[in-house]
CSV table of C-alpha atoms in Angstrom, one decimal:
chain,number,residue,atom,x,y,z
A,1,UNK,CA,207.1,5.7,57.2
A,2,UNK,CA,204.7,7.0,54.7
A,3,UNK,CA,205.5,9.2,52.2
A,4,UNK,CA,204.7,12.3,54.2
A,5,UNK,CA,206.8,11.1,56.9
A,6,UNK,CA,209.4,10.5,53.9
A,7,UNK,CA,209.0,13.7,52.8
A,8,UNK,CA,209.5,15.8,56.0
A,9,UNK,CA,212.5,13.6,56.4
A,10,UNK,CA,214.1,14.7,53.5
A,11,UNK,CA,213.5,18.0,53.0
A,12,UNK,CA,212.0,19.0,56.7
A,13,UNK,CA,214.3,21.1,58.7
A,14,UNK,CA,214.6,21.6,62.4
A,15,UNK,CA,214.7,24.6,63.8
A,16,UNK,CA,215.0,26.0,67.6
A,17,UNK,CA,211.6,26.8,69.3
A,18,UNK,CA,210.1,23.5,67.8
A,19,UNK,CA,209.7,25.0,64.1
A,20,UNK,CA,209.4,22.4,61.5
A,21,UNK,CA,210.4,24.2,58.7
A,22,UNK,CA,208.2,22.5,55.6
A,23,UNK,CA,208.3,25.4,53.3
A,24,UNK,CA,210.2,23.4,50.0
A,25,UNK,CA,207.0,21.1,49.5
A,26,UNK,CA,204.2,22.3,51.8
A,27,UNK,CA,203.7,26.2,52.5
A,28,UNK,CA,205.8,28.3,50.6
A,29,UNK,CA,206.6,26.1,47.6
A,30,UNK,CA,203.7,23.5,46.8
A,31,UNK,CA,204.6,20.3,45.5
A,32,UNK,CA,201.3,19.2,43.3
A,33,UNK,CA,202.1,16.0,43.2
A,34,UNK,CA,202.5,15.6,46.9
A,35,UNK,CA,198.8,17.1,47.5
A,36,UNK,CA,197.5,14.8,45.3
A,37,UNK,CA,198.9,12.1,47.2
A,38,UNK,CA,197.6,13.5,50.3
A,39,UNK,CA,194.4,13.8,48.7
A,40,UNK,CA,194.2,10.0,47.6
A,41,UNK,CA,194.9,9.0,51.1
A,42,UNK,CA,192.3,11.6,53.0
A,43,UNK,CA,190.0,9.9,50.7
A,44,UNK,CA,190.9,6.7,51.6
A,45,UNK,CA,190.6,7.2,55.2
A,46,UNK,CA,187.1,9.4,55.1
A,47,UNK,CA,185.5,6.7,52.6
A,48,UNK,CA,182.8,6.2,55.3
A,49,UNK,CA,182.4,9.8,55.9
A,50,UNK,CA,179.3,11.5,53.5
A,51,UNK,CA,181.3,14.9,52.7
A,52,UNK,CA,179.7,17.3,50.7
A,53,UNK,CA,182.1,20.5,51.3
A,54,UNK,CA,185.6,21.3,52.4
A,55,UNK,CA,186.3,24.1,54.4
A,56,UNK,CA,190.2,25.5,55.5
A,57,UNK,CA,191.9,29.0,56.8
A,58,UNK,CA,193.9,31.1,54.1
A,59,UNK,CA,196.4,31.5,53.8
A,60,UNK,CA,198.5,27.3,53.4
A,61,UNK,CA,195.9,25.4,54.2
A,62,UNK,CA,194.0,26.5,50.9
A,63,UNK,CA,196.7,24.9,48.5
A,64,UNK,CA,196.2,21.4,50.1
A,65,UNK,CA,192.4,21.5,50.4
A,66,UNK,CA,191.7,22.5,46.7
A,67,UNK,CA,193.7,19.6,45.7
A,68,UNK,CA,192.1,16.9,48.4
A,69,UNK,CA,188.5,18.3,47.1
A,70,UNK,CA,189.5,16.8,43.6
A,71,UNK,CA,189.5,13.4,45.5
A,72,UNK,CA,185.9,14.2,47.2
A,73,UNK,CA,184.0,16.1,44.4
A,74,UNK,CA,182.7,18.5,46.7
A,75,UNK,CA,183.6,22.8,46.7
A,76,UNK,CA,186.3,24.7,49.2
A,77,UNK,CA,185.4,27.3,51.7
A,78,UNK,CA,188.4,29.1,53.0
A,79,UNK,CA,187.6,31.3,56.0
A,80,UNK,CA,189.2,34.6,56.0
A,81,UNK,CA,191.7,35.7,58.7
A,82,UNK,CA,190.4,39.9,59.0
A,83,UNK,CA,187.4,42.0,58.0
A,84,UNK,CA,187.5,42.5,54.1
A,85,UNK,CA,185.0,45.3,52.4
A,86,UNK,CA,184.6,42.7,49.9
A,87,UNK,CA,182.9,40.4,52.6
A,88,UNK,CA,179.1,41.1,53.2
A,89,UNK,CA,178.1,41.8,57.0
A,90,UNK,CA,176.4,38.5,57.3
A,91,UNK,CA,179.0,36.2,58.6
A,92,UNK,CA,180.2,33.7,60.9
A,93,UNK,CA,183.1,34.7,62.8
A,94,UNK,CA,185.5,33.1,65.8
A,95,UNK,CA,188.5,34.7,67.5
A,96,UNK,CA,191.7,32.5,66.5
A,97,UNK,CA,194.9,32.9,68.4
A,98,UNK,CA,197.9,32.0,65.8
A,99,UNK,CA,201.2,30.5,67.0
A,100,UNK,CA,203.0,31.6,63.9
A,101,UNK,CA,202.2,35.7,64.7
A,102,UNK,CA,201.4,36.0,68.4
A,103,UNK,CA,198.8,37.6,67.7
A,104,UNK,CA,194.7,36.8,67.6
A,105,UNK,CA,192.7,37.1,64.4
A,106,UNK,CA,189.2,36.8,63.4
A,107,UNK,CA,188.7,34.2,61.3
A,108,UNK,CA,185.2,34.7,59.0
A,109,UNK,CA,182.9,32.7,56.5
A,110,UNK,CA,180.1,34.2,54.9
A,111,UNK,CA,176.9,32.8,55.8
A,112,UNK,CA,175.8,32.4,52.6
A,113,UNK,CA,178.5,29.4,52.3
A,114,UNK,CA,177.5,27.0,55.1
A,115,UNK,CA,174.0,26.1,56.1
A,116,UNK,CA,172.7,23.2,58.3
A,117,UNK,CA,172.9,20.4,55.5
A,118,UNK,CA,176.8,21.3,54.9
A,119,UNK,CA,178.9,18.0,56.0
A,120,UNK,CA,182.3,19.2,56.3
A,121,UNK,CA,185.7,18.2,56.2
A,122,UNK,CA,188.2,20.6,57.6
A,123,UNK,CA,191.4,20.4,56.0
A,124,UNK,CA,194.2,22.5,57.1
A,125,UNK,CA,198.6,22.3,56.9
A,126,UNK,CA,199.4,21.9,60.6
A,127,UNK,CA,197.9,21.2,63.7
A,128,UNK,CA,199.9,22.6,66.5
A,129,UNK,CA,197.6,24.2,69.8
A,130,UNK,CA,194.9,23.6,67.6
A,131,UNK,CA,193.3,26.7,67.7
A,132,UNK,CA,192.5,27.4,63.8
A,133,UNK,CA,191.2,24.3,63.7
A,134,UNK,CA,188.6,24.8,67.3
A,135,UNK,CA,187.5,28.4,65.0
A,136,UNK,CA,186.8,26.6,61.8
A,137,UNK,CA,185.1,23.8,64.2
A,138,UNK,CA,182.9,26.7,65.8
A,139,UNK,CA,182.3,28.4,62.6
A,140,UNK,CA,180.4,24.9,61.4
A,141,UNK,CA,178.5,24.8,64.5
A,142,UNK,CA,177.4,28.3,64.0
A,143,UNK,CA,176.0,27.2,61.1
A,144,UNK,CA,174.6,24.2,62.0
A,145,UNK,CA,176.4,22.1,59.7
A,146,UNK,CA,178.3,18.8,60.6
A,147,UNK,CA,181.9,18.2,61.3
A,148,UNK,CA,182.1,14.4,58.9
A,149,UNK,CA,186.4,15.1,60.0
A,150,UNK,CA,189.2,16.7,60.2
A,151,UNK,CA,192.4,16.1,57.7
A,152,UNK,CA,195.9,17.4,58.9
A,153,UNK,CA,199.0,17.0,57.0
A,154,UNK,CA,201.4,17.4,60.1
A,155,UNK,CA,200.3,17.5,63.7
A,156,UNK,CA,202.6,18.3,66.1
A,157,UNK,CA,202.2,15.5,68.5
A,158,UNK,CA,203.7,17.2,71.7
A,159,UNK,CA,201.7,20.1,71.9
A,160,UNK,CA,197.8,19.3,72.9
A,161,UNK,CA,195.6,20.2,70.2
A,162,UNK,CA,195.4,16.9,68.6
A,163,UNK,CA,194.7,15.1,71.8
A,164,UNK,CA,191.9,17.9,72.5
A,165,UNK,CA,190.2,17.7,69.1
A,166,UNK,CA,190.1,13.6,69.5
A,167,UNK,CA,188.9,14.3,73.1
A,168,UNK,CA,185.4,15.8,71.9
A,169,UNK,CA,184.9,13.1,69.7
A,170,UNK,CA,185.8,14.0,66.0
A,171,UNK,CA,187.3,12.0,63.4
A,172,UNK,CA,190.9,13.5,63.5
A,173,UNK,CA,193.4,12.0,61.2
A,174,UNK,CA,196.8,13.3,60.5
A,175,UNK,CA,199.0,12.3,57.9
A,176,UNK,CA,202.4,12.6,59.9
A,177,UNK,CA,202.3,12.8,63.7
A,178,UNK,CA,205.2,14.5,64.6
A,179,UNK,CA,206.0,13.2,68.3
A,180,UNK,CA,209.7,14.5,69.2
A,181,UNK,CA,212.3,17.0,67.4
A,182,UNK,CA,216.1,17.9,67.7
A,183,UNK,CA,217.3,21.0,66.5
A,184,UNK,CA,221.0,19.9,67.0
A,185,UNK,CA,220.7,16.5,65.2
A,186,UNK,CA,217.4,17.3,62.9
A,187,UNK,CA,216.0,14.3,63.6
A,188,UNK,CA,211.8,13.9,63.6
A,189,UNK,CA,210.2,11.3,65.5
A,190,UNK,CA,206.6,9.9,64.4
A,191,UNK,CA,204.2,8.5,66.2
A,192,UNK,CA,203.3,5.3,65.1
A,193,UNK,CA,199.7,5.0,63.3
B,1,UNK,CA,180.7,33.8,25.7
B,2,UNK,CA,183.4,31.0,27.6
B,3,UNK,CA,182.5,28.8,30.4
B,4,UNK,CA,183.8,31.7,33.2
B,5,UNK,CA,182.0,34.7,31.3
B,6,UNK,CA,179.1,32.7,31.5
B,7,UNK,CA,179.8,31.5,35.3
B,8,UNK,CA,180.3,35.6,35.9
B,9,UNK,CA,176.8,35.8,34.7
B,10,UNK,CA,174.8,33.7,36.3
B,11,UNK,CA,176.7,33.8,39.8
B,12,UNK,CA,178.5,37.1,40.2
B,13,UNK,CA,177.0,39.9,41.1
B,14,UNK,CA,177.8,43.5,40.3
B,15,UNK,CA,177.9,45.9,43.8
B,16,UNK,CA,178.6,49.7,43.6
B,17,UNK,CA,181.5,51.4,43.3
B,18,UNK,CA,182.8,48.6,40.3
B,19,UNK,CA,182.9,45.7,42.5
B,20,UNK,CA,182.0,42.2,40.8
B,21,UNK,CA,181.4,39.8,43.2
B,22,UNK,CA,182.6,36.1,42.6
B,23,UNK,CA,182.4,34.4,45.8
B,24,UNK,CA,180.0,32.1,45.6
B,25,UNK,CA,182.9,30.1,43.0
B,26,UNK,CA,186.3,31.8,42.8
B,27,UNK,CA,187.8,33.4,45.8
B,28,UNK,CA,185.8,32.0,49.3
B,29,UNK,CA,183.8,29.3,48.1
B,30,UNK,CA,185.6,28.0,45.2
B,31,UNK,CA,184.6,25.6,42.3
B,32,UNK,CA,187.2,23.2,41.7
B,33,UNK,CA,185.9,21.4,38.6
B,34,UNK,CA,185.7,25.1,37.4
B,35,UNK,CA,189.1,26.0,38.1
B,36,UNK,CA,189.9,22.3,36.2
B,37,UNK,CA,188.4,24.2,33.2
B,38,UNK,CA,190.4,27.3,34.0
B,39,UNK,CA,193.3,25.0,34.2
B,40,UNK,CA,193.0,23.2,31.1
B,41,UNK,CA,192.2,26.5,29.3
B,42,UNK,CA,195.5,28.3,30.3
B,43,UNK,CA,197.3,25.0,29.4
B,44,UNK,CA,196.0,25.7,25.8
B,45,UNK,CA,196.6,29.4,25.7
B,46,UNK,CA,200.3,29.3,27.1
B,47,UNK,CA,201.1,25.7,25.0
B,48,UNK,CA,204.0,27.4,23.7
B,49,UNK,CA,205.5,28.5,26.9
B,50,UNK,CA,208.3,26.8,28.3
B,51,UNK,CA,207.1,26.8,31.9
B,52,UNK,CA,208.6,25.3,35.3
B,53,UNK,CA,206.8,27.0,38.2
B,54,UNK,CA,203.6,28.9,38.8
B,55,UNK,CA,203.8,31.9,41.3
B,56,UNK,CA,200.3,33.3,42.7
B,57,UNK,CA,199.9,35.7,45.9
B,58,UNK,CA,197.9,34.6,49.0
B,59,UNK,CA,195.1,34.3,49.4
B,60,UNK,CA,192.6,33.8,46.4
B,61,UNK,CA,195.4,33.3,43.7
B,62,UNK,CA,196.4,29.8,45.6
B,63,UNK,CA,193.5,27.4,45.1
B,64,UNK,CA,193.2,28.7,41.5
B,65,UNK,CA,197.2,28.0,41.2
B,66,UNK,CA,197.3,24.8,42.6
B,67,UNK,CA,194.6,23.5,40.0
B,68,UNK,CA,196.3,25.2,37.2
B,69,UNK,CA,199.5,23.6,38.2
B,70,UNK,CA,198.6,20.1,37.6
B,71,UNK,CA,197.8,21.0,34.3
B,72,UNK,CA,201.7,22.4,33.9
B,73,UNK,CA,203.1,19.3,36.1
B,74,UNK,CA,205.2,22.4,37.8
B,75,UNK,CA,205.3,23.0,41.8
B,76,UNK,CA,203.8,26.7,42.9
B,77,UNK,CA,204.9,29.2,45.0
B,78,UNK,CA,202.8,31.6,46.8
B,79,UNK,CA,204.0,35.3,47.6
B,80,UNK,CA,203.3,35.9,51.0
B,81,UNK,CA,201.6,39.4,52.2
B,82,UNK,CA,203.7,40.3,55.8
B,83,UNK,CA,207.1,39.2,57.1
B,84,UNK,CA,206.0,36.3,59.0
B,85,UNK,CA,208.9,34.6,61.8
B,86,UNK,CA,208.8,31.0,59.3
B,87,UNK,CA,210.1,32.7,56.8
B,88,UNK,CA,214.1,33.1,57.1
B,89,UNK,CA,215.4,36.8,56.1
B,90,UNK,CA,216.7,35.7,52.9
B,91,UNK,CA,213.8,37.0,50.5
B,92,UNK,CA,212.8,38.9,47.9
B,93,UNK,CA,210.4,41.9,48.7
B,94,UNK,CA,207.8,44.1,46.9
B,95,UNK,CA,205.9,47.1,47.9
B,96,UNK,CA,201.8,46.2,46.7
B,97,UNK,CA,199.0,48.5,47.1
B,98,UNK,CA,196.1,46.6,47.8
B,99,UNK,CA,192.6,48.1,46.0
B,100,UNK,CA,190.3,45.8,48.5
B,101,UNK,CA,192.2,46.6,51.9
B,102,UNK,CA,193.3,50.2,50.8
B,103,UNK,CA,196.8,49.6,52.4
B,104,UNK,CA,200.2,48.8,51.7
B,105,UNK,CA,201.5,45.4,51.7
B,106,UNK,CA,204.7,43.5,51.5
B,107,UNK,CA,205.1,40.7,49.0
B,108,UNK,CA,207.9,37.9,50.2
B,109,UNK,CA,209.4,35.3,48.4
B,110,UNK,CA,211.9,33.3,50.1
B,111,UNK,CA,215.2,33.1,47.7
B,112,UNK,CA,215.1,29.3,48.3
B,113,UNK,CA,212.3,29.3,45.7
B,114,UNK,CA,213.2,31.5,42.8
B,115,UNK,CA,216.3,31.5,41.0
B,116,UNK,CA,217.5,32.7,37.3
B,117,UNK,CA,216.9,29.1,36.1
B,118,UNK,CA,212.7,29.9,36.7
B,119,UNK,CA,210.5,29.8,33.9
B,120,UNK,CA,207.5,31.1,35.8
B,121,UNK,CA,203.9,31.8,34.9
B,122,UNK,CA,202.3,34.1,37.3
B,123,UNK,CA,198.6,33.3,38.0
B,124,UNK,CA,196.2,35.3,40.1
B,125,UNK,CA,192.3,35.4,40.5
B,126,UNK,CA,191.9,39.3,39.6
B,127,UNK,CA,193.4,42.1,37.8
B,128,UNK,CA,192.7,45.6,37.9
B,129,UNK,CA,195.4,48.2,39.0
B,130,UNK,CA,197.5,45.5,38.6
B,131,UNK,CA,199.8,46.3,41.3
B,132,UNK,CA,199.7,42.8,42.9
B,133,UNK,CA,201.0,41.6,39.5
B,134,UNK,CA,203.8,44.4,39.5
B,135,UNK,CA,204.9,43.0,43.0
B,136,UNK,CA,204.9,39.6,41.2
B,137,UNK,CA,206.5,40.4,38.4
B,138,UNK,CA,209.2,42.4,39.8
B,139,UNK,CA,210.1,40.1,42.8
B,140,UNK,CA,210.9,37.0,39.3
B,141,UNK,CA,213.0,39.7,38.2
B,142,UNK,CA,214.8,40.2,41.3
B,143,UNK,CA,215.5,36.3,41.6
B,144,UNK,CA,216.5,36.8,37.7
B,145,UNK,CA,214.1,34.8,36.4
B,146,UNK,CA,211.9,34.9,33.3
B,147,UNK,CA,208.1,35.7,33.6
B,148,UNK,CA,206.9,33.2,30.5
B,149,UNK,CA,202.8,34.3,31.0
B,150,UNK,CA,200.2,36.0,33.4
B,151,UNK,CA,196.9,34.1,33.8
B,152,UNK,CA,194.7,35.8,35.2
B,153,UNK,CA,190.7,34.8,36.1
B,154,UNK,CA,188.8,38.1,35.7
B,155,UNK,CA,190.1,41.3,34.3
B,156,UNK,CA,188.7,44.4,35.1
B,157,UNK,CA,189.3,45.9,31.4
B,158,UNK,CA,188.2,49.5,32.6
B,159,UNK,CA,190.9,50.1,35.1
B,160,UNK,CA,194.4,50.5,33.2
B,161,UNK,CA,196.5,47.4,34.8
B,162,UNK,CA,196.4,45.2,31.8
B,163,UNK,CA,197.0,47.3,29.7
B,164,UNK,CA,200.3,48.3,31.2
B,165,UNK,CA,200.8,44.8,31.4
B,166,UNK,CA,200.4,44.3,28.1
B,167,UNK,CA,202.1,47.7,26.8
B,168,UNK,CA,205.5,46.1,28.9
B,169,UNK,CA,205.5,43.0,26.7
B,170,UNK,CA,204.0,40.6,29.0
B,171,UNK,CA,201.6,37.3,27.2
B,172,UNK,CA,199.0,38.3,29.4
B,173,UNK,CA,195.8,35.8,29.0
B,174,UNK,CA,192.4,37.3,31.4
B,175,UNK,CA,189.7,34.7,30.8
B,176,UNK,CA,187.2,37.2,31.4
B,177,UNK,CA,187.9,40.8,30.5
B,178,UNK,CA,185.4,42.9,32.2
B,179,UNK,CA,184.4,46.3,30.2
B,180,UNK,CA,181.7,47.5,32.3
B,181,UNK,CA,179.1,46.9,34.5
B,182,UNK,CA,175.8,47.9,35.9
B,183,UNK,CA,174.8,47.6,39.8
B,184,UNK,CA,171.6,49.1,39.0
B,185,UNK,CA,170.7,46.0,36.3
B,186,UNK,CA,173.5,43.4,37.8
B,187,UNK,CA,174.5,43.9,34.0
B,188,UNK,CA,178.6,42.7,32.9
B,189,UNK,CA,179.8,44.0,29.6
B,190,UNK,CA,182.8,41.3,28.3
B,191,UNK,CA,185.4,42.0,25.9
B,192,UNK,CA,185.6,39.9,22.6
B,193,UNK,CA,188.5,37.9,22.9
């Protein structure tokens, strides 16, 4: 196990409904220390990747990535999840359905923050149905930039959105693939990397 | 002038209507080695604060928080804007006008995260009403914790929030207190600190 995996296993907890309940160390409370591990280890594993920007979705995925963008040198873009009156009309936007709220959201990036020469790394939490991460992947597009990869702290392995997002060819790598859960024992199961 | 007054010059830009926009570095795209700075900085201001956890509100407080944090060696906690179904119905609540959305939000702390033993410095991206810091402030109390110090990016110094604030006792630090501005000349007025 690495010490993600460790992590979840000591302070994770199971819930019904296949909740993963990570809120101690990841998206509630923050553990620094923990990103910054995270942050040695995305670098490790996108050393061959030439990544000049980061971009994530507020709200928890904006912790983790300005700590990983230590590690790479290189700015955040967080994309917005709803119209703001502080944002100017010229954006890129993509309908994201969230798991979480049951509900859809527009997620949004001004255009004046990614152009064609952006090489990104998308860095988000969790990576359930995957469909935050298939907006922020159109959002790039839109703006012609390059998708270098995709950092994840936990994927949840036995819903599809990992195995959709390695299907179209990116560079997907998750720090804890979370393959199995038991609500009655609290036991996780990882995949093995 | 500091390193963020001068940043305010030559990248914000003053709209109508006594909006300063900071995008381009502090809340969408956002300059980590800049928030290092900001880091360092409150480390120096607050050096006599006795300080265990940082507590910002989603979004644009986070990536500034995080940052900060590393300077404290403290976890963070982030206030969250609406119930959301991950958070358990143990929590501290505020009511917070928001002066961006012009609407009422609820700020949510899970209990698990704030107790009387919290030495907490609250740290957020803007102040002007103030009212997200009220929220803040009042859900520490509620968990019967200690506010130690407010850190705070950009002030706006003409609208009255830090000066209540300050008038309530808090050791408020604003690394950029905003007096004025011009939309017609793009012109920011600082306070002498």
């Amino acid at each position: 196990m690495n010490f993600l995996e460790e992590r979840i296993v000591k302070d994770g907890v199971v819930k019904k409904g296949n909740v993963l309940k990570v809120d101690s160390f990841l998206n509630h409370q923050m553990d620094i220390e923990l990103f910054d591990k995270m942050g040695e280890e995305f670098k490790r594993r996108f050393a061959n990747e030439n990544i000049n920007k980061i971009v994530t979705i507020e709200a928890s995925g904006i912790g983790i990535a300005c700590i990983v963008a230590r590690h790479f040198g290189v700015p955040v873009v967080f994309a917005k999840k709803s119209q703001s009156i502080n944002i100017d009309g010229d954006v890129y936007i993509a309908e994201v359905e969230s798991f979480t709220h049951k509900c859809k959201n527009q997620v949004i990036v001004s255009k004046k923050f990614l152009s064609a020469d952006d090489h990104v790394l998308l860095i988000d939490d969790f990576l359930a149905n995957g469909y935050a991460l298939q907006g922020l992947i159109s959002i790039v597009q839109q703006a012609g930039g390059t998708v270098e990869g995709i950092g994840i702290a936990i994927e949840k392995g036995f819903q599809y959105g990992g195995r959709t997002i390695r299907n179209l060819g990116y560079h997907l790598e998750s720090l804890a693939i979370v393959d199995g859960m038991d609500p009655e024992t609290g036991e996780v199961i990882f995949r093995e990397q």
